[in-house]
CSV table of C-alpha atoms in Angstrom, one decimal:
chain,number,residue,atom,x,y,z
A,1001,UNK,CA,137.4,-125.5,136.1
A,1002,UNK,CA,133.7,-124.0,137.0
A,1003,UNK,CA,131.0,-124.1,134.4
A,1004,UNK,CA,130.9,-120.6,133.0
A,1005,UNK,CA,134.4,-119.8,133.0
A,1006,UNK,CA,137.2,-119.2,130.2
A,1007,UNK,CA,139.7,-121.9,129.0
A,1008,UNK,CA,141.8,-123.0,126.3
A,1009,UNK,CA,141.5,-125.8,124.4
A,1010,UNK,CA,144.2,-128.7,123.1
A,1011,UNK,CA,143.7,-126.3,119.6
A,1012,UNK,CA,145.2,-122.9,121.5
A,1013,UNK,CA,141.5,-121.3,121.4
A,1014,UNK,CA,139.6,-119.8,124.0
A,1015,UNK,CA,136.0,-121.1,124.8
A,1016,UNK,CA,133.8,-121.0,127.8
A,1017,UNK,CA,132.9,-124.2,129.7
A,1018,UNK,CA,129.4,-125.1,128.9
A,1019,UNK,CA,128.5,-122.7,126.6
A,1020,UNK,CA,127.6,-119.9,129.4
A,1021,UNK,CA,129.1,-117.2,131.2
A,1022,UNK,CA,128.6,-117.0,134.5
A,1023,UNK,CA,126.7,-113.9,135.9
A,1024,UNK,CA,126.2,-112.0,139.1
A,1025,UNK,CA,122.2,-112.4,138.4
A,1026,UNK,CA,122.3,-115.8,137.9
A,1027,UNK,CA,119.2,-117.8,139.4
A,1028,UNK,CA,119.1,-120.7,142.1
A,1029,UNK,CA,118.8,-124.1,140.3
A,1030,UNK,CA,114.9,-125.2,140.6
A,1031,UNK,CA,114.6,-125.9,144.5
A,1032,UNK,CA,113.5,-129.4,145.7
A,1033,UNK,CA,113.8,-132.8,144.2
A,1034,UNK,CA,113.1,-133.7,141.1
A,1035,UNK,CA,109.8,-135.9,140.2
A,1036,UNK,CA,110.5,-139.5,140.6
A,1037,UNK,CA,109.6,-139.9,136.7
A,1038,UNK,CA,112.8,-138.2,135.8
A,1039,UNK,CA,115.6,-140.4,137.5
A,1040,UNK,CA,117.9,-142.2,135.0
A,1041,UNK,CA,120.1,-145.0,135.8
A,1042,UNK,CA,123.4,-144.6,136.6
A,1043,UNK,CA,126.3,-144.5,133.9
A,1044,UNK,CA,127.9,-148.2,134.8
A,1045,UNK,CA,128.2,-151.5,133.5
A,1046,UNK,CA,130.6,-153.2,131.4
A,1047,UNK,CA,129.2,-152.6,127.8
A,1048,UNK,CA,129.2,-148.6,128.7
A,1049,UNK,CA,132.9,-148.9,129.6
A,1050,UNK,CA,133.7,-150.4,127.0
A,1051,UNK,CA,132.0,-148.3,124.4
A,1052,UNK,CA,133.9,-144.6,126.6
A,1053,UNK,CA,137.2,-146.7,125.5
A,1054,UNK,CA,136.1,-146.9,122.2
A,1055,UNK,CA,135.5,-143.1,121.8
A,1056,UNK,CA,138.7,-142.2,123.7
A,1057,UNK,CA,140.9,-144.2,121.7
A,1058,UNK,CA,139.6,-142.7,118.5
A,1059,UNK,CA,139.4,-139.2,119.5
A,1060,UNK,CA,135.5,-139.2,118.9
A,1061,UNK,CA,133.4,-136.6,121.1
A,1062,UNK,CA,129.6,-137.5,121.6
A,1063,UNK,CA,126.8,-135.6,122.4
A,1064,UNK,CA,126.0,-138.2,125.2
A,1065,UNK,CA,129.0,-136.7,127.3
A,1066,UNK,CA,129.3,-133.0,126.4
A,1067,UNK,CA,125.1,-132.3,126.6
A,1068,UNK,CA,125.3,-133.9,129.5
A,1069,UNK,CA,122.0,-136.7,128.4
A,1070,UNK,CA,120.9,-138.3,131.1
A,1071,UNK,CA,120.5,-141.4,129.0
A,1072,UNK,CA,123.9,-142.1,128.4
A,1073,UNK,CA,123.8,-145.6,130.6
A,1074,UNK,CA,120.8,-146.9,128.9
A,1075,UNK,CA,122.5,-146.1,125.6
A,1076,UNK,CA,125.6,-147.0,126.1
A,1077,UNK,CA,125.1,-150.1,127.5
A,1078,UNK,CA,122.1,-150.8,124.9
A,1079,UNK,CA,125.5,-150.5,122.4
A,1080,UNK,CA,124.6,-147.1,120.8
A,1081,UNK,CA,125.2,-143.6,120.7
A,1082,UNK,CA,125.7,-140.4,118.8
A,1083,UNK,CA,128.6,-139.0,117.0
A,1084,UNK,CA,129.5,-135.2,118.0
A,1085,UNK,CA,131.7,-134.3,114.9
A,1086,UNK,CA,133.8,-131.2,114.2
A,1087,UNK,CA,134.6,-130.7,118.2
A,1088,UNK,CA,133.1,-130.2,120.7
A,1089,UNK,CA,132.9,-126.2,120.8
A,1090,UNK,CA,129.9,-124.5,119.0
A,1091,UNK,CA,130.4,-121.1,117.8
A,1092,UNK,CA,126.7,-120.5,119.5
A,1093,UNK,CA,125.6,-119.8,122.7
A,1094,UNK,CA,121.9,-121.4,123.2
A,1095,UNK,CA,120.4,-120.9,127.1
A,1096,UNK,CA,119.6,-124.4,127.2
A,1097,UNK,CA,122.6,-126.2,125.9
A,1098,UNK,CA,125.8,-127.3,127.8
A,1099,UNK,CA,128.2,-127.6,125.1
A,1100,UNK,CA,131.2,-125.5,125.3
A,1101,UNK,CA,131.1,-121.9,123.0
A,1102,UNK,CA,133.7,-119.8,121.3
A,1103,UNK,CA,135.9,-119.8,117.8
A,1104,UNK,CA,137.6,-123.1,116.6
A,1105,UNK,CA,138.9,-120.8,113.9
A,1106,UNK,CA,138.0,-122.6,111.3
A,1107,UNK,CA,139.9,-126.1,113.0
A,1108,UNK,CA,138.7,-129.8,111.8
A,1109,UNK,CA,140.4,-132.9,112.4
A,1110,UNK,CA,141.4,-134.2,109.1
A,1111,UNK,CA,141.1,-138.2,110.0
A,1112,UNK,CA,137.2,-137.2,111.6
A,1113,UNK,CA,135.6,-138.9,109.1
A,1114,UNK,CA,137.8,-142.3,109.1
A,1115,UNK,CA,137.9,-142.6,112.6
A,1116,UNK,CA,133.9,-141.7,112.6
A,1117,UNK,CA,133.4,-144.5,110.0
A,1118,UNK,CA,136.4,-147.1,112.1
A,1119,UNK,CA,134.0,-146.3,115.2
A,1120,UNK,CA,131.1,-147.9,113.8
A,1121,UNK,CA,132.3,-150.3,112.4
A,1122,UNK,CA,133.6,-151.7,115.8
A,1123,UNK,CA,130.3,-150.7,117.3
A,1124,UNK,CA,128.7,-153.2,114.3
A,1125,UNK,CA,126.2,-150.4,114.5
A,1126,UNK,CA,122.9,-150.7,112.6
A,1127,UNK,CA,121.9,-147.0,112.8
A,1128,UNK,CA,123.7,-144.4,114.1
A,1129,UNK,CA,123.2,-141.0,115.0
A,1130,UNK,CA,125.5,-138.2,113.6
A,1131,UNK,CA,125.6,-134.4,114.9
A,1132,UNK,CA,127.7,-131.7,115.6
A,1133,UNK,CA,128.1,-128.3,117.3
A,1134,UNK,CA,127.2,-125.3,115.1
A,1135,UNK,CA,130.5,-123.8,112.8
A,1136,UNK,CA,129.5,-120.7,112.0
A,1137,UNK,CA,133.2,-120.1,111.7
A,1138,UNK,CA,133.5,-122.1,108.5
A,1139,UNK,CA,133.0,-121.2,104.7
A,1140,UNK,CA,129.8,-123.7,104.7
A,1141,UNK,CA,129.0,-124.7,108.3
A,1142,UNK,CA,131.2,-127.6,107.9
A,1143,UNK,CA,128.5,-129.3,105.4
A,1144,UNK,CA,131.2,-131.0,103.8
A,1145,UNK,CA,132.6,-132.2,106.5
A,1146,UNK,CA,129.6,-133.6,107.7
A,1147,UNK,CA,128.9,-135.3,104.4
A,1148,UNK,CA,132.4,-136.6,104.0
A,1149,UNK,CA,131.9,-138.5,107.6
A,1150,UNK,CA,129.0,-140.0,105.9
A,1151,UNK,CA,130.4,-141.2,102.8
A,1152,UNK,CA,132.7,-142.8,104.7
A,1153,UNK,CA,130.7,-144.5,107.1
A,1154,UNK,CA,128.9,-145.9,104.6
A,1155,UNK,CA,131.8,-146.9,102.7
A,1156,UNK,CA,133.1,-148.7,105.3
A,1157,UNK,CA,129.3,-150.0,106.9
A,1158,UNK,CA,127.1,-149.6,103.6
A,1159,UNK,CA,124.3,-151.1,105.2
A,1160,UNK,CA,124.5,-149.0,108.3
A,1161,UNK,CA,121.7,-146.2,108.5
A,1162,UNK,CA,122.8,-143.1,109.4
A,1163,UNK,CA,121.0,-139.8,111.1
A,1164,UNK,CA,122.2,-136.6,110.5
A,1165,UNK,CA,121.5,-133.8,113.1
A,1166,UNK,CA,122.5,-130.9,111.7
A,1167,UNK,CA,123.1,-127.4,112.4
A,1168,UNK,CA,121.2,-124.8,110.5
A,1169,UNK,CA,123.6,-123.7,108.2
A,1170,UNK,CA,122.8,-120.4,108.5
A,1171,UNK,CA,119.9,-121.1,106.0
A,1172,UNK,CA,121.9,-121.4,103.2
A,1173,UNK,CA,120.0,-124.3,100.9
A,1174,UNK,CA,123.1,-125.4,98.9
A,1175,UNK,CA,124.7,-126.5,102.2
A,1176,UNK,CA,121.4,-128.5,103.4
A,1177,UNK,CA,121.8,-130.1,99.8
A,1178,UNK,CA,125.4,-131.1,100.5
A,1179,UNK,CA,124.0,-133.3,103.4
A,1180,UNK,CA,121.1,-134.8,102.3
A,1181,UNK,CA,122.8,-135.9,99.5
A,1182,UNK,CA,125.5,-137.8,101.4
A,1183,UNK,CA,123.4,-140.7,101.3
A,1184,UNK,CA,121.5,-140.1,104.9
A,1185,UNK,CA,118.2,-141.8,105.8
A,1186,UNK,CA,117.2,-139.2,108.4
A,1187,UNK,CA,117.8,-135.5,108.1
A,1188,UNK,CA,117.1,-134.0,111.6
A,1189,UNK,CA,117.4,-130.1,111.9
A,1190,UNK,CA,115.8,-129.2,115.9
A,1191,UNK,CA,113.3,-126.5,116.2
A,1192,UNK,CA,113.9,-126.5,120.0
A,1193,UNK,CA,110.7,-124.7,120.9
A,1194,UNK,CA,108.1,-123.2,120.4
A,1195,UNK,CA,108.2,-119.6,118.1
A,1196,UNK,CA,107.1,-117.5,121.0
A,1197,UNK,CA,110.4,-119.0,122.9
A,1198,UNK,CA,113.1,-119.4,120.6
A,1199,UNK,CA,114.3,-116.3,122.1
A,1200,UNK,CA,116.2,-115.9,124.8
A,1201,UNK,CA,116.1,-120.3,124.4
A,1202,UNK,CA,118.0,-120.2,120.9
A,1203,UNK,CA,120.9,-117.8,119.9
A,1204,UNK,CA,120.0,-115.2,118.0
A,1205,UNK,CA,121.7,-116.6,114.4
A,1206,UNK,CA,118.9,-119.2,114.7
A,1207,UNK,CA,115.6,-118.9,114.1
A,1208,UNK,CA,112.2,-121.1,114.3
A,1209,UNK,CA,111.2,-120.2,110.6
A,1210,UNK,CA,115.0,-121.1,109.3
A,1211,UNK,CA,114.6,-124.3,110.7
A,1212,UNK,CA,111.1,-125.1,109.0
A,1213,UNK,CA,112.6,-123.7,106.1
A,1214,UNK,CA,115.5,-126.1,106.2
A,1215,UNK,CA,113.9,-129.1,106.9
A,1216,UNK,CA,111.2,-128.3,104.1
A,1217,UNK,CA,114.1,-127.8,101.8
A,1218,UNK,CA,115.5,-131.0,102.8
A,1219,UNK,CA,112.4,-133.0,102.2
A,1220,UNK,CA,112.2,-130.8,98.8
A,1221,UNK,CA,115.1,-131.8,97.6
A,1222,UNK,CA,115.2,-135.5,98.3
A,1223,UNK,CA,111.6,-136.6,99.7
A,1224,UNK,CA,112.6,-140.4,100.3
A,1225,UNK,CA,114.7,-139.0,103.0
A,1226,UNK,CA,113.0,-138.9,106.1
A,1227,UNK,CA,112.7,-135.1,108.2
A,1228,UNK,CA,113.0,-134.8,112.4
A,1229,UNK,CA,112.9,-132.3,115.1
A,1230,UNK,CA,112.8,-132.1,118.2
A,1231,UNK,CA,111.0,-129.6,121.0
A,1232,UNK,CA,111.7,-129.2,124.7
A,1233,UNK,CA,109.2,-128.8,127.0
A,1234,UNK,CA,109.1,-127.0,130.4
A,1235,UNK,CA,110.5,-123.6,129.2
A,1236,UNK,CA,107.7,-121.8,129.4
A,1237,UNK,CA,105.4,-123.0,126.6
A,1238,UNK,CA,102.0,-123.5,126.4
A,1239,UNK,CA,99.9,-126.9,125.2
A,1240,UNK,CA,98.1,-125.1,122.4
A,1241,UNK,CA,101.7,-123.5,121.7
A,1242,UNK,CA,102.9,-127.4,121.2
A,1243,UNK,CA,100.2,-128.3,118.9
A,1244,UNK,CA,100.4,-125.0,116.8
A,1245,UNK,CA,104.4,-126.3,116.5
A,1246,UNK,CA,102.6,-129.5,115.1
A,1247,UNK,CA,100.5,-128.0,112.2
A,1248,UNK,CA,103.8,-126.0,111.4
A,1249,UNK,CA,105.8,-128.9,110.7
A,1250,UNK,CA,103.3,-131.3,109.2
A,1251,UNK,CA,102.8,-128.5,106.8
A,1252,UNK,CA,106.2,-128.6,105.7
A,1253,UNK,CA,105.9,-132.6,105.6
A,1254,UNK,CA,108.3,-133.3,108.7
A,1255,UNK,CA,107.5,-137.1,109.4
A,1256,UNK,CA,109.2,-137.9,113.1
A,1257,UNK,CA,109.2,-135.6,116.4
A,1258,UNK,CA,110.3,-136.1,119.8
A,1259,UNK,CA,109.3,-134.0,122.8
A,1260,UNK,CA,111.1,-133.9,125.8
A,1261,UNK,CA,111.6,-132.5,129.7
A,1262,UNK,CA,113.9,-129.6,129.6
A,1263,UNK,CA,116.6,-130.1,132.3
A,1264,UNK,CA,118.8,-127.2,133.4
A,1265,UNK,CA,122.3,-128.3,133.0
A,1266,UNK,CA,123.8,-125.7,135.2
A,1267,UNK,CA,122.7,-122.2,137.1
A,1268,UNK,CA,123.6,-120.5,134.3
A,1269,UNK,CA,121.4,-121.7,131.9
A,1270,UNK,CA,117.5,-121.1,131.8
A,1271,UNK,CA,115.3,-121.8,134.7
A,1272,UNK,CA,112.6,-124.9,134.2
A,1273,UNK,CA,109.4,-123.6,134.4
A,1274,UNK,CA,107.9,-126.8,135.0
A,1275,UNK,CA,107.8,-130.4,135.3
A,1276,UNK,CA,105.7,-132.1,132.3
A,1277,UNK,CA,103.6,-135.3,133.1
A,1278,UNK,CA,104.1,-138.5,131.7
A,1279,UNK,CA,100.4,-138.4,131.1
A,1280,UNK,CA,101.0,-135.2,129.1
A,1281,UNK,CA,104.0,-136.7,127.5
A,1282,UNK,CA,101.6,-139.0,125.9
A,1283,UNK,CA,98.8,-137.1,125.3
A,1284,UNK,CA,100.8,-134.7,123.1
A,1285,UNK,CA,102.1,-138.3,121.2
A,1286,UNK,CA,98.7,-139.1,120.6
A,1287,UNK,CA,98.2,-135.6,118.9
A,1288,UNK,CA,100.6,-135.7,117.3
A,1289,UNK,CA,100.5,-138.9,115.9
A,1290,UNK,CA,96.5,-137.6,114.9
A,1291,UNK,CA,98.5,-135.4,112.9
A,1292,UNK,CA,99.8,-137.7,110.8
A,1293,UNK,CA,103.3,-137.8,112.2
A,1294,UNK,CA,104.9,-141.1,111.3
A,1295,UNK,CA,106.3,-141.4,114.9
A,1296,UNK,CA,106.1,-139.1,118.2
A,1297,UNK,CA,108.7,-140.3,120.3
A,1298,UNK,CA,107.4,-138.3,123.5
A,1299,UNK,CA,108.3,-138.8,127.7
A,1300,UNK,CA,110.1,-137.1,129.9
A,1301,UNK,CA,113.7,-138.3,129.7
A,1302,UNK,CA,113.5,-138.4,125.5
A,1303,UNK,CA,116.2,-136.3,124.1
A,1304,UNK,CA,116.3,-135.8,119.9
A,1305,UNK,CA,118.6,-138.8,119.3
A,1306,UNK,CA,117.0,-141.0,122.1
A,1307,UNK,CA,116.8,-144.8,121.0
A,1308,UNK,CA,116.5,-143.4,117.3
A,1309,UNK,CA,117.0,-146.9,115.8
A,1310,UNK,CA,113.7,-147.4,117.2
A,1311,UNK,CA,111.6,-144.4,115.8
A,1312,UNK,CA,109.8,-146.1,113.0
A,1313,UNK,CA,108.4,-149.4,115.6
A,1314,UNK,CA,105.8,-147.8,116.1
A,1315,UNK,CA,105.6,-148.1,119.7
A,1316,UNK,CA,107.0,-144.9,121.7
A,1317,UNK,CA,110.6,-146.6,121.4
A,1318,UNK,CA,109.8,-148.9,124.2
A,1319,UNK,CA,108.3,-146.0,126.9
A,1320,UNK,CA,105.7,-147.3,129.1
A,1321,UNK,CA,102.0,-145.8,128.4
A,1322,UNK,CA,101.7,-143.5,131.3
C-alpha cells in the first residue's frame, strides 16, 4: 500500500496511510544527501528485538514505529520507548506528521490500559513516555482513557514516572484536569512551531494559543507537575521567531522544551526548508536555558519524547556540545 492512499483498518474503518493524501502537485523530496549530523543508527540489536516482541504480543502501538523516529534503535535498545495509546489513527491531519488519519468512530480497546501497565512492567521501566493520536471523535478526546492507562500503570509500577503527551483536547479545561490529575509527573502538550507556522504545519482544530492555554492550565491546576513542548525546526521559521516562542512559554511557566530538525516523512508532507546546525541547535539551548527553562533538550535528531528519562540531568540528555 503507497503512503497517501485509502485503507481499512482491522476495526472496518477507512483511514489514509500516513496521514496525507497524495496529490498531483506534490513536491520532490529535498534533493541531495542529507548532512552527515543527521544519520541515526540502524534499528538492530538484540535488546530492540526484543522490546518489537514485547509490543506485538500485547497489542501496543508506539510512536517510535508509526512517526517514523529516527531514534527508535538508540531507544529501543537503550530499553525505552513511548506508548501510542488509543490506535494508531488520529482524527487530524498535520503536514508534518506520518501517523495514519480518519474516524475510529469512537473505537478503544477495552484491555489498553492493562496491557499498557503489563508492558511496563516487563520493560521494569523507570519513566515512561505516554501519547496518543488526537480523538476528536470522542465525547472527551479520550481524557479518560488516557488517565485510566495511568492509574493503572501506576498501580501496577507505583514508582514508575510517567509522561503524558497529550492531545489538545479541543481546549476544553475539564479534560486537561482529567489528566493531570491521573497522578502524571510530566504534562507535555506540543506547540509544534512557531505562531506564524502553525498553519498549513498544524491542522486547523489546533492552534498555537490553545496549546499555551492548555499547558498554562495544566500548570494552574496542579503546579508540582511539570509542563513540556516541543518545536520543530526547519519549516520555515526564523531565529528571533524561536526565541519569541521562548518568552511565550516561560510566561505561562512551561519548565522543559526540546527543539528539533524537521524531517519530511514522505513527498506528501511539507518541504524542509532547511537543515539547522548543531551549533545552532545549541545556541538556541543556551537561550533558552537563559530563560530560565529548567532543561532545553536541543540537536538535530531530538524528537519531543527523546531520552526523556533524562531531561532533568542537566546535561542536553547526553548530546555532544557542538
Amino acid at each position: 500500500m503507497k503512503s497517501g492512499e485509502k485503507f481499512v483498518t482491522p476495526q472496518g474503518f477507512t483511514a489514509i496511510r500516513d496521514g496525507i493524501k497524495r496529490s498531483a502537485a506534490t513536491e520532490a523530496l529535498t534533493p541531495g544527501a542529507k548532512p552527515k549530523w543527521l544519520r541515526a543508527p540502524l534499528a538492530t540489536g538484540a535488546r530492540y528485538e526484543a522490546l518489537r516482541q514485547t509490543v506485538r504480543e500485547h497489542r501496543l502501538s508506539t510512536v517510535c514505529e508509526e512517526a517514523h523516529c529516527p531514534n527508535i534503535g538508540e531507544c529501543w535498545n537503550a530499553g525505552t520507548a513511548t506508548l501510542l495509546l488509543m490506535g494508531s489513527v488520529c482524527t487530524r491531519a498535520c503536514r508534518f506528521c506520518a501517523v495514519d488519519t480518519g474516524n475510529p468512530r469512537g473505537w478503544l480497546d477495552a484491555e489498553e490500559p492493562a496491557n499498557a501497565a503489563h508492558t511496563v512492567a516487563l520493560m521494569n521501566l523507570g519513566y515512561v513516555v505516554l501519547t496518543s493520536v488526537d480523538r476528536d471523535d470522542l465525547p472527551d478526546g479520550g481524557a479518560s482513557h488516557f488517565a485510566a492507562c495511568v492509574r493503572a500503570i501506576k498501580s501496577e509500577s507505583p514508582r514508575t514516572a510517567v509522561e503524558a503527551l497529550t492531545p489538545d483536547f479541543q481546549g476544553v479545561l475539564a479534560d486537561v484536569e482529567t489528566v493531570v490529575d491521573s497522578g502524571i509527573e510530566v504534562f507535555a502538550q506540543n506547540v509544534e512551531t512557531v505562531e506564524r507556522l502553525t498553519h498549513p504545519v498544524r491542522d486547523p482544530r489546533a492552534g498555537y494559543r490553545q496549546t499555551l492555554d492548555v499547558l498554562a492550565h495544566a500548570k494552574h491546576f496542579r503546579p508540582g507537575v511539570l509542563t513540556k513542548t516541543s518545536l520543530m525546526l526547519g519549516l520555515g521559521e526564523s531565529n528571533g521567531e524561536v526565541l519569541e516562542t521562548m518568552d511565550d512559554l516561560r510566561a505561562i511557566g512551561c519548565d522543559l522544551l526540546t527543539l528539533g530538525q524537521y524531517l519530511r516523512p514522505t513527498v506528501n508532507h511539507l518541504p524542509v526548508e532547511r537543515f539547522v546546525t548543531p551549533e545552532e541547535f545549541q545556541a538556541l539551548r543556551d537561550a533558552a536555558l537563559a530563560r530560565g527553562f529548567v532543561e532545553c533538550v536541543s540537536g538535530p535528531m531530538v524528537r519531543s519524547s527523546y531520552r526523556a528519562e533524562r531531561a532533568l540531568a542537566g546535561n542536553n540528555c547526553g548530546i555532544p556540545a557542538a
